[in-house]
PDB file of C-alpha atoms in Angstrom:
ATOM      1  CA  GLY A   1       0.387  17.440  18.247  1.00 41.00           C
ATOM      2  CA  GLU A   2      -1.002  18.091  14.839  1.00 42.00           C
ATOM      3  CA  PRO A   3       1.110  19.210  11.849  1.00 41.00           C
ATOM      4  CA  THR A   4       1.368  22.995  11.678  1.00 43.00           C
ATOM      5  CA  GLU A   5       3.759  23.403   8.728  1.00 46.00           C
ATOM      6  CA  LEU A   6       4.087  21.808   5.299  1.00 51.00           C
ATOM      7  CA  LEU A   7       7.302  22.097   3.301  1.00 53.00           C
ATOM      8  CA  ILE A   8       7.185  21.415  -0.453  1.00 56.00           C
ATOM      9  CA  PHE A   9      10.411  20.956  -2.405  1.00 57.00           C
ATOM     10  CA  GLU A  10      10.947  20.924  -6.164  1.00 57.00           C
ATOM     11  CA  ALA A  11      12.978  17.933  -7.342  1.00 59.00           C
ATOM     12  CA  ASP A  12      16.419  18.627  -8.773  1.00 59.00           C
ATOM     13  CA  VAL A  13      16.612  16.895 -12.157  1.00 54.00           C
ATOM     14  CA  ASP A  14      20.386  16.537 -11.734  1.00 59.00           C
ATOM     15  CA  CYS A  15      20.094  14.784  -8.365  1.00 62.00           C
ATOM     16  CA  ASP A  16      21.767  11.368  -8.476  1.00 56.00           C
ATOM     17  CA  LYS A  17      20.523  10.161  -5.095  1.00 55.00           C
ATOM     18  CA  LYS A  18      18.025   7.315  -4.887  1.00 51.00           C
ATOM     19  CA  LEU A  19      14.314   8.005  -4.410  1.00 51.00           C
ATOM     20  CA  ASN A  20      13.339   9.219  -0.899  1.00 51.00           C
ATOM     21  CA  SER A  21      16.938  10.029   0.054  1.00 52.00           C
ATOM     22  CA  THR A  22      17.136  12.577   2.878  1.00 52.00           C
ATOM     23  CA  GLU A  23      19.979  14.261   4.745  1.00 51.00           C
ATOM     24  CA  GLY A  24      20.151  15.542   8.304  1.00 45.00           C
ATOM     25  CA  ALA A  25      18.289  14.427  11.412  1.00 41.00           C
ATOM     26  CA  VAL A  26      15.462  16.921  10.934  1.00 42.00           C
ATOM     27  CA  PHE A  27      14.539  15.552   7.519  1.00 42.00           C
ATOM     28  CA  SER A  28      15.245  11.881   8.177  1.00 38.00           C
ATOM     29  CA  CYS A  29      12.118   9.835   7.437  1.00 41.00           C
ATOM     30  CA  PRO A  30      11.337   6.213   8.287  1.00 38.00           C
ATOM     31  CA  ASP A  31      10.504   3.531   5.764  1.00 38.00           C
ATOM     32  CA  LEU A  32       7.091   4.243   4.288  1.00 37.00           C
ATOM     33  CA  ALA A  33       5.223   0.979   3.980  1.00 35.00           C
ATOM     34  CA  ALA A  34       2.188   2.646   2.474  1.00 35.00           C
ATOM     35  CA  THR A  35       3.688   4.448  -0.504  1.00 41.00           C
ATOM     36  CA  VAL A  36       2.186   1.870  -2.846  1.00 51.00           C
ATOM     37  CA  GLY A  37      -0.740   2.778  -5.048  1.00 70.00           C
ATOM     38  CA  CYS A  38      -4.365   1.768  -4.728  1.00 82.00           C
ATOM     39  CA  ASP A  39      -4.875  -1.720  -3.350  1.00 79.00           C
ATOM     40  CA  MET A  40      -8.642  -1.626  -2.766  1.00 84.00           C
ATOM     41  CA  THR A  41     -11.128  -3.954  -4.434  1.00 90.00           C
ATOM     42  CA  ILE A  42     -14.736  -3.150  -5.357  1.00 92.00           C
ATOM     43  CA  GLU A  43     -15.870  -4.842  -2.113  1.00 90.00           C
ATOM     44  CA  GLU A  44     -13.681  -2.412  -0.138  1.00 84.00           C
ATOM     45  CA  GLY A  45     -14.947   0.668  -1.952  1.00 90.00           C
ATOM     46  CA  GLY A  46     -11.930   1.291  -4.155  1.00 91.00           C
ATOM     47  CA  CYS A  47      -9.776   4.440  -4.015  1.00 90.00           C
ATOM     48  CA  PRO A  48     -11.844   7.584  -4.682  1.00 92.00           C
ATOM     49  CA  GLN A  49     -10.499  10.341  -6.923  1.00 91.00           C
ATOM     50  CA  ARG A  50      -7.691   8.183  -8.301  1.00 92.00           C
ATOM     51  CA  ARG A  51      -6.798   6.821 -11.740  1.00 95.00           C
ATOM     52  CA  CYS A  52      -3.754   5.259 -13.386  1.00 93.00           C
ATOM     53  CA  ASP A  53      -1.844   7.461 -15.836  1.00 93.00           C
ATOM     54  CA  LYS A  54      -3.239   6.683 -19.295  1.00 92.00           C
ATOM     55  CA  ALA A  55      -0.022   7.789 -21.001  1.00 90.00           C
ATOM     56  CA  LEU A  56       2.138   5.450 -18.914  1.00 88.00           C
ATOM     57  CA  SER A  57      -0.198   2.472 -18.481  1.00 90.00           C
ATOM     58  CA  ASN A  58      -1.426   0.058 -21.136  1.00 92.00           C
ATOM     59  CA  SER A  59      -5.124   0.893 -21.046  1.00 95.00           C
ATOM     60  CA  GLU A  60      -8.387   1.052 -22.922  1.00 97.00           C
ATOM     61  CA  LYS A  61     -11.538   3.114 -22.429  1.00 97.00           C
ATOM     62  CA  VAL A  62     -14.261   0.480 -22.605  1.00 97.00           C
ATOM     63  CA  CYS A  63     -17.296   2.583 -21.603  1.00 97.00           C
ATOM     64  CA  THR A  64     -17.950   6.162 -22.706  1.00 97.00           C
ATOM     65  CA  ASP A  65     -20.619   8.812 -22.200  1.00 96.00           C
ATOM     66  CA  ASP A  66     -21.236   9.160 -25.946  1.00 95.00           C
ATOM     67  CA  SER A  67     -24.636   7.485 -25.576  1.00 95.00           C
ATOM     68  CA  PRO A  68     -26.560   5.320 -23.101  1.00 95.00           C
ATOM     69  CA  ASP A  69     -25.539   2.283 -25.159  1.00 96.00           C
ATOM     70  CA  THR A  70     -21.820   2.945 -24.600  1.00 97.00           C
ATOM     71  CA  GLN A  71     -22.126   3.705 -20.875  1.00 97.00           C
ATOM     72  CA  CYS A  72     -21.907   1.005 -18.191  1.00 97.00           C
ATOM     73  CA  SER A  73     -22.461   0.373 -14.499  1.00 97.00           C
ATOM     74  CA  LEU A  74     -19.674  -0.209 -11.996  1.00 97.00           C
ATOM     75  CA  GLU A  75     -20.327  -3.968 -12.006  1.00 97.00           C
ATOM     76  CA  GLU A  76     -20.235  -3.985 -15.804  1.00 97.00           C
ATOM     77  CA  CYS A  77     -16.950  -2.068 -15.694  1.00 97.00           C
ATOM     78  CA  LYS A  78     -15.478  -4.752 -13.446  1.00 96.00           C
ATOM     79  CA  GLN A  79     -16.799  -7.465 -15.756  1.00 96.00           C
ATOM     80  CA  LYS A  80     -15.165  -5.784 -18.751  1.00 96.00           C
ATOM     81  CA  CYS A  81     -11.870  -5.852 -16.836  1.00 95.00           C
ATOM     82  CA  THR A  82     -12.367  -9.560 -16.111  1.00 93.00           C
ATOM     83  CA  ASN A  83     -13.163 -10.398 -19.739  1.00 95.00           C
ATOM     84  CA  HIS A  84     -10.724  -8.047 -21.459  1.00 95.00           C
ATOM     85  CA  ALA A  85      -9.071  -9.893 -24.338  1.00 94.00           C
ATOM     86  CA  ALA A  86      -6.325  -7.489 -25.440  1.00 94.00           C
ATOM     87  CA  PHE A  87      -4.435  -7.835 -22.123  1.00 91.00           C
ATOM     88  CA  LYS A  88      -4.893  -9.221 -18.621  1.00 87.00           C
ATOM     89  CA  CYS A  89      -6.642  -6.426 -16.749  1.00 92.00           C
ATOM     90  CA  SER A  90      -5.425  -5.822 -13.198  1.00 90.00           C
ATOM     91  CA  THR A  91      -7.070  -2.475 -12.427  1.00 94.00           C
ATOM     92  CA  TYR A  92     -10.073  -0.463 -13.559  1.00 97.00           C
ATOM     93  CA  ALA A  93     -11.319   3.088 -13.024  1.00 97.00           C
ATOM     94  CA  TYR A  94     -14.967   4.129 -13.028  1.00 98.00           C
ATOM     95  CA  ASP A  95     -16.651   7.533 -13.346  1.00 97.00           C
ATOM     96  CA  GLU A  96     -20.013   7.231 -11.569  1.00 97.00           C
ATOM     97  CA  ALA A  97     -21.445  10.475 -12.965  1.00 96.00           C
ATOM     98  CA  GLU A  98     -20.593   9.842 -16.628  1.00 97.00           C
ATOM     99  CA  LYS A  99     -20.712   6.022 -16.346  1.00 97.00           C
ATOM    100  CA  GLU A 100     -17.342   5.750 -18.082  1.00 98.00           C
ATOM    101  CA  CYS A 101     -14.783   3.001 -17.530  1.00 98.00           C
ATOM    102  CA  TYR A 102     -11.076   2.499 -18.140  1.00 98.00           C
ATOM    103  CA  VAL A 103      -9.295  -0.860 -17.808  1.00 97.00           C
ATOM    104  CA  PHE A 104      -5.541  -1.135 -17.197  1.00 94.00           C
ATOM    105  CA  GLU A 105      -3.009  -3.919 -17.653  1.00 90.00           C
ATOM    106  CA  SER A 106      -1.007  -2.491 -14.755  1.00 84.00           C
ATOM    107  CA  CYS A 107      -1.328   0.785 -12.902  1.00 87.00           C
ATOM    108  CA  VAL A 108       1.653   3.036 -13.614  1.00 83.00           C
ATOM    109  CA  GLY A 109       1.802   6.644 -12.468  1.00 83.00           C
ATOM    110  CA  GLU A 110      -1.304   6.673 -10.301  1.00 87.00           C
ATOM    111  CA  THR A 111      -2.628  10.225 -10.083  1.00 88.00           C
ATOM    112  CA  ASP A 112      -5.420  12.335  -8.601  1.00 90.00           C
ATOM    113  CA  GLU A 113      -8.531  12.309 -10.783  1.00 93.00           C
ATOM    114  CA  PRO A 114     -11.651  13.893  -9.211  1.00 94.00           C
ATOM    115  CA  ASP A 115     -14.191  12.071 -11.381  1.00 96.00           C
ATOM    116  CA  TYR A 116     -12.923   8.505 -11.035  1.00 97.00           C
ATOM    117  CA  THR A 117     -12.633   5.782  -8.420  1.00 96.00           C
ATOM    118  CA  LEU A 118      -9.871   3.208  -8.898  1.00 95.00           C
ATOM    119  CA  TYR A 119     -10.265  -0.508  -8.154  1.00 95.00           C
ATOM    120  CA  VAL A 120      -7.906  -3.483  -8.239  1.00 91.00           C
ATOM    121  CA  MET A 121      -9.052  -6.935  -9.312  1.00 90.00           C
ATOM    122  CA  ARG A 122      -6.865  -8.646  -6.754  1.00 82.00           C
ATOM    123  CA  LYS A 123      -5.089  -7.236  -3.736  1.00 77.00           C
ATOM    124  CA  GLY A 124      -1.317  -7.125  -3.963  1.00 80.00           C
ATOM    125  CA  CYS A 125       0.845  -9.331  -1.775  1.00 86.00           C
ATOM    126  CA  ASP A 126       1.156  -8.048   1.788  1.00 82.00           C
ATOM    127  CA  MET A 127       2.701 -11.122   3.431  1.00 86.00           C
ATOM    128  CA  THR A 128       6.125 -11.170   5.074  1.00 89.00           C
ATOM    129  CA  ILE A 129       8.459 -14.170   5.334  1.00 92.00           C
ATOM    130  CA  GLU A 130       7.101 -14.838   8.822  1.00 89.00           C
ATOM    131  CA  GLU A 131       3.582 -15.063   7.345  1.00 87.00           C
ATOM    132  CA  GLY A 132       4.587 -17.418   4.548  1.00 93.00           C
ATOM    133  CA  GLY A 133       4.548 -14.946   1.671  1.00 94.00           C
ATOM    134  CA  CYS A 134       2.254 -15.196  -1.376  1.00 93.00           C
ATOM    135  CA  PRO A 135       2.821 -18.452  -3.284  1.00 95.00           C
ATOM    136  CA  GLN A 136       2.940 -18.552  -7.078  1.00 94.00           C
ATOM    137  CA  ARG A 137       3.235 -14.798  -7.502  1.00 93.00           C
ATOM    138  CA  ARG A 138       5.934 -12.389  -8.643  1.00 95.00           C
ATOM    139  CA  CYS A 139       6.187  -8.703  -9.589  1.00 92.00           C
ATOM    140  CA  ASP A 140       6.418  -7.946 -13.305  1.00 89.00           C
ATOM    141  CA  LYS A 141      10.135  -7.693 -14.136  1.00 90.00           C
ATOM    142  CA  ALA A 142       9.476  -5.482 -17.161  1.00 85.00           C
ATOM    143  CA  LEU A 143       7.480  -2.928 -15.152  1.00 82.00           C
ATOM    144  CA  SER A 144       9.274  -3.045 -11.788  1.00 88.00           C
ATOM    145  CA  ASN A 145      12.788  -1.858 -11.000  1.00 92.00           C
ATOM    146  CA  SER A 146      14.363  -5.193 -10.144  1.00 96.00           C
ATOM    147  CA  GLU A 147      17.505  -7.282 -10.050  1.00 97.00           C
ATOM    148  CA  LYS A 148      18.090 -11.028 -10.080  1.00 97.00           C
ATOM    149  CA  VAL A 149      20.514 -11.492  -7.203  1.00 97.00           C
ATOM    150  CA  CYS A 150      20.616 -15.308  -7.021  1.00 98.00           C
ATOM    151  CA  THR A 151      20.639 -17.654 -10.025  1.00 97.00           C
ATOM    152  CA  ASP A 152      20.754 -21.400 -10.663  1.00 96.00           C
ATOM    153  CA  ASP A 153      23.919 -21.124 -12.759  1.00 95.00           C
ATOM    154  CA  SER A 154      25.962 -22.820 -10.037  1.00 95.00           C
ATOM    155  CA  PRO A 155      25.731 -23.626  -6.309  1.00 96.00           C
ATOM    156  CA  ASP A 156      27.813 -20.502  -5.635  1.00 96.00           C
ATOM    157  CA  THR A 157      25.205 -18.223  -7.230  1.00 97.00           C
ATOM    158  CA  GLN A 158      22.185 -19.854  -5.579  1.00 97.00           C
ATOM    159  CA  CYS A 159      20.855 -18.770  -2.184  1.00 97.00           C
ATOM    160  CA  SER A 160      18.459 -19.768   0.561  1.00 97.00           C
ATOM    161  CA  LEU A 161      15.215 -17.939   1.326  1.00 97.00           C
ATOM    162  CA  GLU A 162      16.798 -16.221   4.332  1.00 97.00           C
ATOM    163  CA  GLU A 163      19.764 -15.158   2.177  1.00 98.00           C
ATOM    164  CA  CYS A 164      17.310 -13.819  -0.431  1.00 97.00           C
ATOM    165  CA  LYS A 165      15.664 -11.683   2.241  1.00 96.00           C
ATOM    166  CA  GLN A 166      19.063 -10.467   3.439  1.00 96.00           C
ATOM    167  CA  LYS A 167      19.995  -9.454  -0.103  1.00 97.00           C
ATOM    168  CA  CYS A 168      16.796  -7.405  -0.236  1.00 95.00           C
ATOM    169  CA  THR A 169      17.709  -5.763   3.087  1.00 92.00           C
ATOM    170  CA  ASN A 170      21.253  -4.931   1.955  1.00 94.00           C
ATOM    171  CA  HIS A 171      20.554  -4.043  -1.679  1.00 95.00           C
ATOM    172  CA  ALA A 172      22.545  -0.926  -2.569  1.00 94.00           C
ATOM    173  CA  ALA A 173      21.195   0.007  -6.011  1.00 94.00           C
ATOM    174  CA  PHE A 174      17.724   0.801  -4.630  1.00 91.00           C
ATOM    175  CA  LYS A 175      15.691   0.363  -1.456  1.00 87.00           C
ATOM    176  CA  CYS A 176      14.166  -3.092  -1.785  1.00 92.00           C
ATOM    177  CA  SER A 177      10.540  -3.421  -0.676  1.00 88.00           C
ATOM    178  CA  THR A 178       9.703  -6.869  -2.073  1.00 93.00           C
ATOM    179  CA  TYR A 179      11.506 -10.068  -3.030  1.00 97.00           C
ATOM    180  CA  ALA A 180      10.573 -13.272  -4.837  1.00 98.00           C
ATOM    181  CA  TYR A 181      12.142 -16.673  -4.235  1.00 98.00           C
ATOM    182  CA  ASP A 182      12.146 -19.892  -6.265  1.00 98.00           C
ATOM    183  CA  GLU A 183      12.601 -22.734  -3.761  1.00 97.00           C
ATOM    184  CA  ALA A 184      13.380 -25.394  -6.389  1.00 97.00           C
ATOM    185  CA  GLU A 185      16.033 -23.432  -8.290  1.00 97.00           C
ATOM    186  CA  LYS A 186      17.111 -21.326  -5.297  1.00 98.00           C
ATOM    187  CA  GLU A 187      16.824 -18.154  -7.345  1.00 98.00           C
ATOM    188  CA  CYS A 188      15.957 -14.710  -6.011  1.00 98.00           C
ATOM    189  CA  TYR A 189      14.666 -11.421  -7.405  1.00 98.00           C
ATOM    190  CA  VAL A 190      14.588  -8.163  -5.434  1.00 97.00           C
ATOM    191  CA  PHE A 191      12.224  -5.292  -6.335  1.00 95.00           C
ATOM    192  CA  GLU A 192      12.175  -1.586  -5.517  1.00 91.00           C
ATOM    193  CA  SER A 193       8.372  -1.635  -5.767  1.00 84.00           C
ATOM    194  CA  CYS A 194       6.016  -4.323  -6.989  1.00 86.00           C
ATOM    195  CA  VAL A 195       4.304  -3.218 -10.195  1.00 81.00           C
ATOM    196  CA  GLY A 196       2.119  -5.552 -12.249  1.00 78.00           C
ATOM    197  CA  GLU A 197       2.024  -8.444  -9.797  1.00 84.00           C
ATOM    198  CA  THR A 198       1.329 -11.627 -11.775  1.00 84.00           C
ATOM    199  CA  ASP A 199       0.908 -15.373 -11.407  1.00 87.00           C
ATOM    200  CA  GLU A 200       4.254 -17.189 -11.437  1.00 93.00           C
ATOM    201  CA  PRO A 201       4.148 -20.924 -10.547  1.00 94.00           C
ATOM    202  CA  ASP A 202       7.791 -21.220  -9.465  1.00 97.00           C
ATOM    203  CA  TYR A 203       8.045 -18.225  -7.133  1.00 97.00           C
ATOM    204  CA  THR A 204       6.746 -17.052  -3.763  1.00 97.00           C
ATOM    205  CA  LEU A 205       6.515 -13.296  -3.202  1.00 96.00           C
ATOM    206  CA  TYR A 206       7.360 -11.590   0.100  1.00 96.00           C
ATOM    207  CA  VAL A 207       7.155  -8.000   1.359  1.00 91.00           C
ATOM    208  CA  MET A 208       9.712  -6.578   3.756  1.00 87.00           C
ATOM    209  CA  THR A 209       7.053  -4.669   5.712  1.00 78.00           C
ATOM    210  CA  ASN A 210       3.280  -5.050   5.808  1.00 75.00           C
ATOM    211  CA  ARG A 211       1.372  -2.185   4.203  1.00 72.00           C
ATOM    212  CA  GLU A 212      -1.248  -2.517   6.938  1.00 75.00           C
ATOM    213  CA  CYS A 213      -0.125  -2.793  10.543  1.00 83.00           C
ATOM    214  CA  LYS A 214      -0.612  -6.306  11.914  1.00 84.00           C
ATOM    215  CA  LYS A 215       1.153  -5.843  15.261  1.00 89.00           C
ATOM    216  CA  ASP A 216      -0.711  -5.574  18.551  1.00 93.00           C
ATOM    217  CA  MET A 217       0.428  -3.786  21.700  1.00 94.00           C
ATOM    218  CA  SER A 218       2.464  -6.766  22.942  1.00 93.00           C
ATOM    219  CA  GLU A 219       4.516  -6.562  19.718  1.00 91.00           C
ATOM    220  CA  GLY A 220       5.075  -2.819  19.993  1.00 93.00           C
ATOM    221  CA  GLY A 221       2.662  -1.833  17.237  1.00 93.00           C
ATOM    222  CA  CYS A 222       3.863   0.033  14.150  1.00 91.00           C
ATOM    223  CA  PRO A 223       5.668   3.270  15.117  1.00 90.00           C
ATOM    224  CA  GLN A 224       5.415   6.453  13.049  1.00 85.00           C
ATOM    225  CA  ARG A 225       2.438   5.200  11.085  1.00 87.00           C
ATOM    226  CA  MET A 226      -1.176   6.322  10.918  1.00 89.00           C
ATOM    227  CA  CYS A 227      -4.357   4.941   9.354  1.00 89.00           C
ATOM    228  CA  SER A 228      -6.107   7.345   6.982  1.00 85.00           C
ATOM    229  CA  LEU A 229      -8.821   9.339   8.751  1.00 86.00           C
ATOM    230  CA  GLU A 230     -10.536   9.947   5.396  1.00 80.00           C
ATOM    231  CA  MET A 231     -10.696   6.296   4.295  1.00 80.00           C
ATOM    232  CA  ASN A 232     -11.770   4.716   7.606  1.00 85.00           C
ATOM    233  CA  ASP A 233     -14.406   5.294  10.273  1.00 90.00           C
ATOM    234  CA  SER A 234     -12.557   6.842  13.194  1.00 93.00           C
ATOM    235  CA  LYS A 235     -13.221   8.248  16.652  1.00 93.00           C
ATOM    236  CA  LEU A 236     -10.980  10.697  18.501  1.00 92.00           C
ATOM    237  CA  VAL A 237     -11.663   9.468  22.044  1.00 92.00           C
ATOM    238  CA  CYS A 238      -8.745  11.095  23.886  1.00 92.00           C
ATOM    239  CA  ASP A 239      -7.196  14.484  23.267  1.00 89.00           C
ATOM    240  CA  GLY A 240      -4.402  15.670  25.522  1.00 81.00           C
ATOM    241  CA  ASP A 241      -3.757  18.878  23.651  1.00 72.00           C
ATOM    242  CA  ALA A 242      -6.590  20.823  22.017  1.00 61.00           C
ATOM    243  CA  ALA A 243      -9.585  19.491  23.940  1.00 57.00           C
ATOM    244  CA  ARG A 244     -11.590  18.456  20.882  1.00 61.00           C
ATOM    245  CA  VAL A 245     -13.364  15.634  22.706  1.00 56.00           C
ATOM    246  CA  ASN A 246     -14.792  17.182  25.836  1.00 60.00           C
ATOM    247  CA  GLY A 247     -15.368  20.879  25.331  1.00 58.00           C
ATOM    248  CA  ASP A 248     -12.839  23.029  27.157  1.00 57.00           C
ATOM    249  CA  ALA A 249     -11.204  20.230  29.141  1.00 60.00           C
ATOM    250  CA  ALA A 250      -8.285  18.194  27.805  1.00 68.00           C
ATOM    251  CA  THR A 251      -8.944  14.443  27.793  1.00 84.00           C
ATOM    252  CA  PRO A 252      -5.583  12.659  27.655  1.00 89.00           C
ATOM    253  CA  CYS A 253      -5.240   8.911  28.047  1.00 92.00           C
ATOM    254  CA  THR A 254      -2.382   6.467  28.377  1.00 95.00           C
ATOM    255  CA  LEU A 255      -1.592   3.721  25.897  1.00 96.00           C
ATOM    256  CA  ASP A 256      -3.250   1.154  28.166  1.00 96.00           C
ATOM    257  CA  GLU A 257      -6.377   3.302  28.444  1.00 95.00           C
ATOM    258  CA  CYS A 258      -6.446   3.757  24.672  1.00 96.00           C
ATOM    259  CA  LYS A 259      -6.236  -0.011  24.184  1.00 96.00           C
ATOM    260  CA  GLN A 260      -9.029  -0.559  26.693  1.00 96.00           C
ATOM    261  CA  LYS A 261     -11.274   1.823  24.782  1.00 95.00           C
ATOM    262  CA  CYS A 262     -10.637  -0.178  21.617  1.00 96.00           C
ATOM    263  CA  ASP A 263     -11.303  -3.467  23.434  1.00 95.00           C
ATOM    264  CA  ASN A 264     -14.652  -2.080  24.613  1.00 95.00           C
ATOM    265  CA  ASP A 265     -15.700  -0.963  21.122  1.00 95.00           C
ATOM    266  CA  LYS A 266     -16.978  -3.783  18.896  1.00 93.00           C
ATOM    267  CA  THR A 267     -16.199  -1.828  15.719  1.00 94.00           C
ATOM    268  CA  CYS A 268     -12.564  -1.104  16.636  1.00 95.00           C
ATOM    269  CA  THR A 269      -9.950  -3.040  14.638  1.00 94.00           C
ATOM    270  CA  HIS A 270      -6.965  -0.725  15.230  1.00 96.00           C
ATOM    271  CA  PHE A 271      -6.105   2.091  17.592  1.00 97.00           C
ATOM    272  CA  MET A 272      -3.591   4.909  17.285  1.00 96.00           C
ATOM    273  CA  HIS A 273      -1.855   6.536  20.228  1.00 96.00           C
ATOM    274  CA  ASP A 274       0.308   9.651  20.408  1.00 94.00           C
ATOM    275  CA  ALA A 275       2.656   9.109  23.369  1.00 93.00           C
ATOM    276  CA  ASP A 276       3.619  12.800  23.586  1.00 91.00           C
ATOM    277  CA  ASP A 277       0.135  14.343  23.593  1.00 90.00           C
ATOM    278  CA  ASN A 278      -1.732  11.250  24.845  1.00 92.00           C
ATOM    279  CA  ASP A 279      -4.177  11.419  21.930  1.00 93.00           C
ATOM    280  CA  CYS A 280      -6.104   8.277  20.986  1.00 94.00           C
ATOM    281  CA  TYR A 281      -8.031   7.324  17.848  1.00 95.00           C
ATOM    282  CA  LEU A 282     -10.176   4.226  17.499  1.00 96.00           C
ATOM    283  CA  MET A 283     -10.312   2.901  13.930  1.00 95.00           C
ATOM    284  CA  SER A 284     -12.693   0.619  12.053  1.00 92.00           C
ATOM    285  CA  GLY A 285     -10.122  -0.619   9.558  1.00 87.00           C
ATOM    286  CA  CYS A 286      -6.735   0.801   8.665  1.00 87.00           C
ATOM    287  CA  LYS A 287      -6.883   1.640   4.961  1.00 79.00           C
ATOM    288  CA  GLY A 288      -4.475   4.119   3.433  1.00 74.00           C
ATOM    289  CA  GLU A 289      -1.841   3.684   6.112  1.00 77.00           C
ATOM    290  CA  GLY A 290       1.021   6.179   5.896  1.00 74.00           C
ATOM    291  CA  PHE A 291       3.721   8.053   7.770  1.00 73.00           C
ATOM    292  CA  SER A 292       3.053  10.035  10.950  1.00 82.00           C
ATOM    293  CA  ASP A 293       5.684  11.474  13.256  1.00 82.00           C
ATOM    294  CA  ASP A 294       3.167  11.495  16.140  1.00 89.00           C
ATOM    295  CA  PHE A 295       1.300   8.199  16.221  1.00 93.00           C
ATOM    296  CA  THR A 296       1.891   4.478  16.616  1.00 95.00           C
ATOM    297  CA  VAL A 297      -0.700   2.109  15.132  1.00 95.00           C
ATOM    298  CA  TYR A 298      -1.761  -1.037  16.980  1.00 96.00           C
ATOM    299  CA  GLN A 299      -3.959  -3.880  15.817  1.00 94.00           C
ATOM    300  CA  CYS A 300      -6.715  -4.606  18.305  1.00 90.00           C
ATOM    301  CA  MET A 301      -6.735  -8.340  19.029  1.00 82.00           C
TER     302      MET A 301
END
């Protein structure tokens, strides 16, 4: 069913456990592949009501509402990010009402900001080792919590690509989400999160888990994940619990029936099925994917 209770906890400043640590079966959470910040370009509509933290991010306000001459359009805001000379702009935020614009070198401390929509210039890497990774890219070592786990100092300190991935899997200091490998030097970096992704000719960047589900029903889909209902066009086509689809009558459907409904809908790219309640959502896109204890997401092939 649907969530009926929300628990909010204040962080203990003296806690020495790593981020997202939980204890006990009740509070054990799966890996969240979608805890990254905004990864939406202008063509995808950006991320409404979001902005990078100005105090934490290297930024500049390049359009203001002081006068019509200092305001700019959204396209002009993007162009100012492209042409920014003081630093390489990766992200920009635009206030449609005031026609104001901020540009950011990297987006640190992304926060809620009602007036702004946040946009990235280039989507971050979302390719696993099986998909070939993202050539000539690496996370910014100065901005990302990282460790160099293989070096070219000697054959004993070098590693293969598969060993690099394994070191990411087994890394004890933090939960590794991303790793970068230099095939020529056989060097490897592991990253807790990938902040300030940049061009790097020698490295290929890989994620451990795709941020957007790319598995169809034959591959088992992506358990305990859910596409955002606010960021995508969605249709609740089966409801086995609260009868929101067909008046007073419950309308449950099996996983196979849910898939068939997606196959028959030309706009459906993903579908989500709740095996306990037999609920089914059809999705046109799967932006803002995050954790759900009820649903499994499937790509519709």
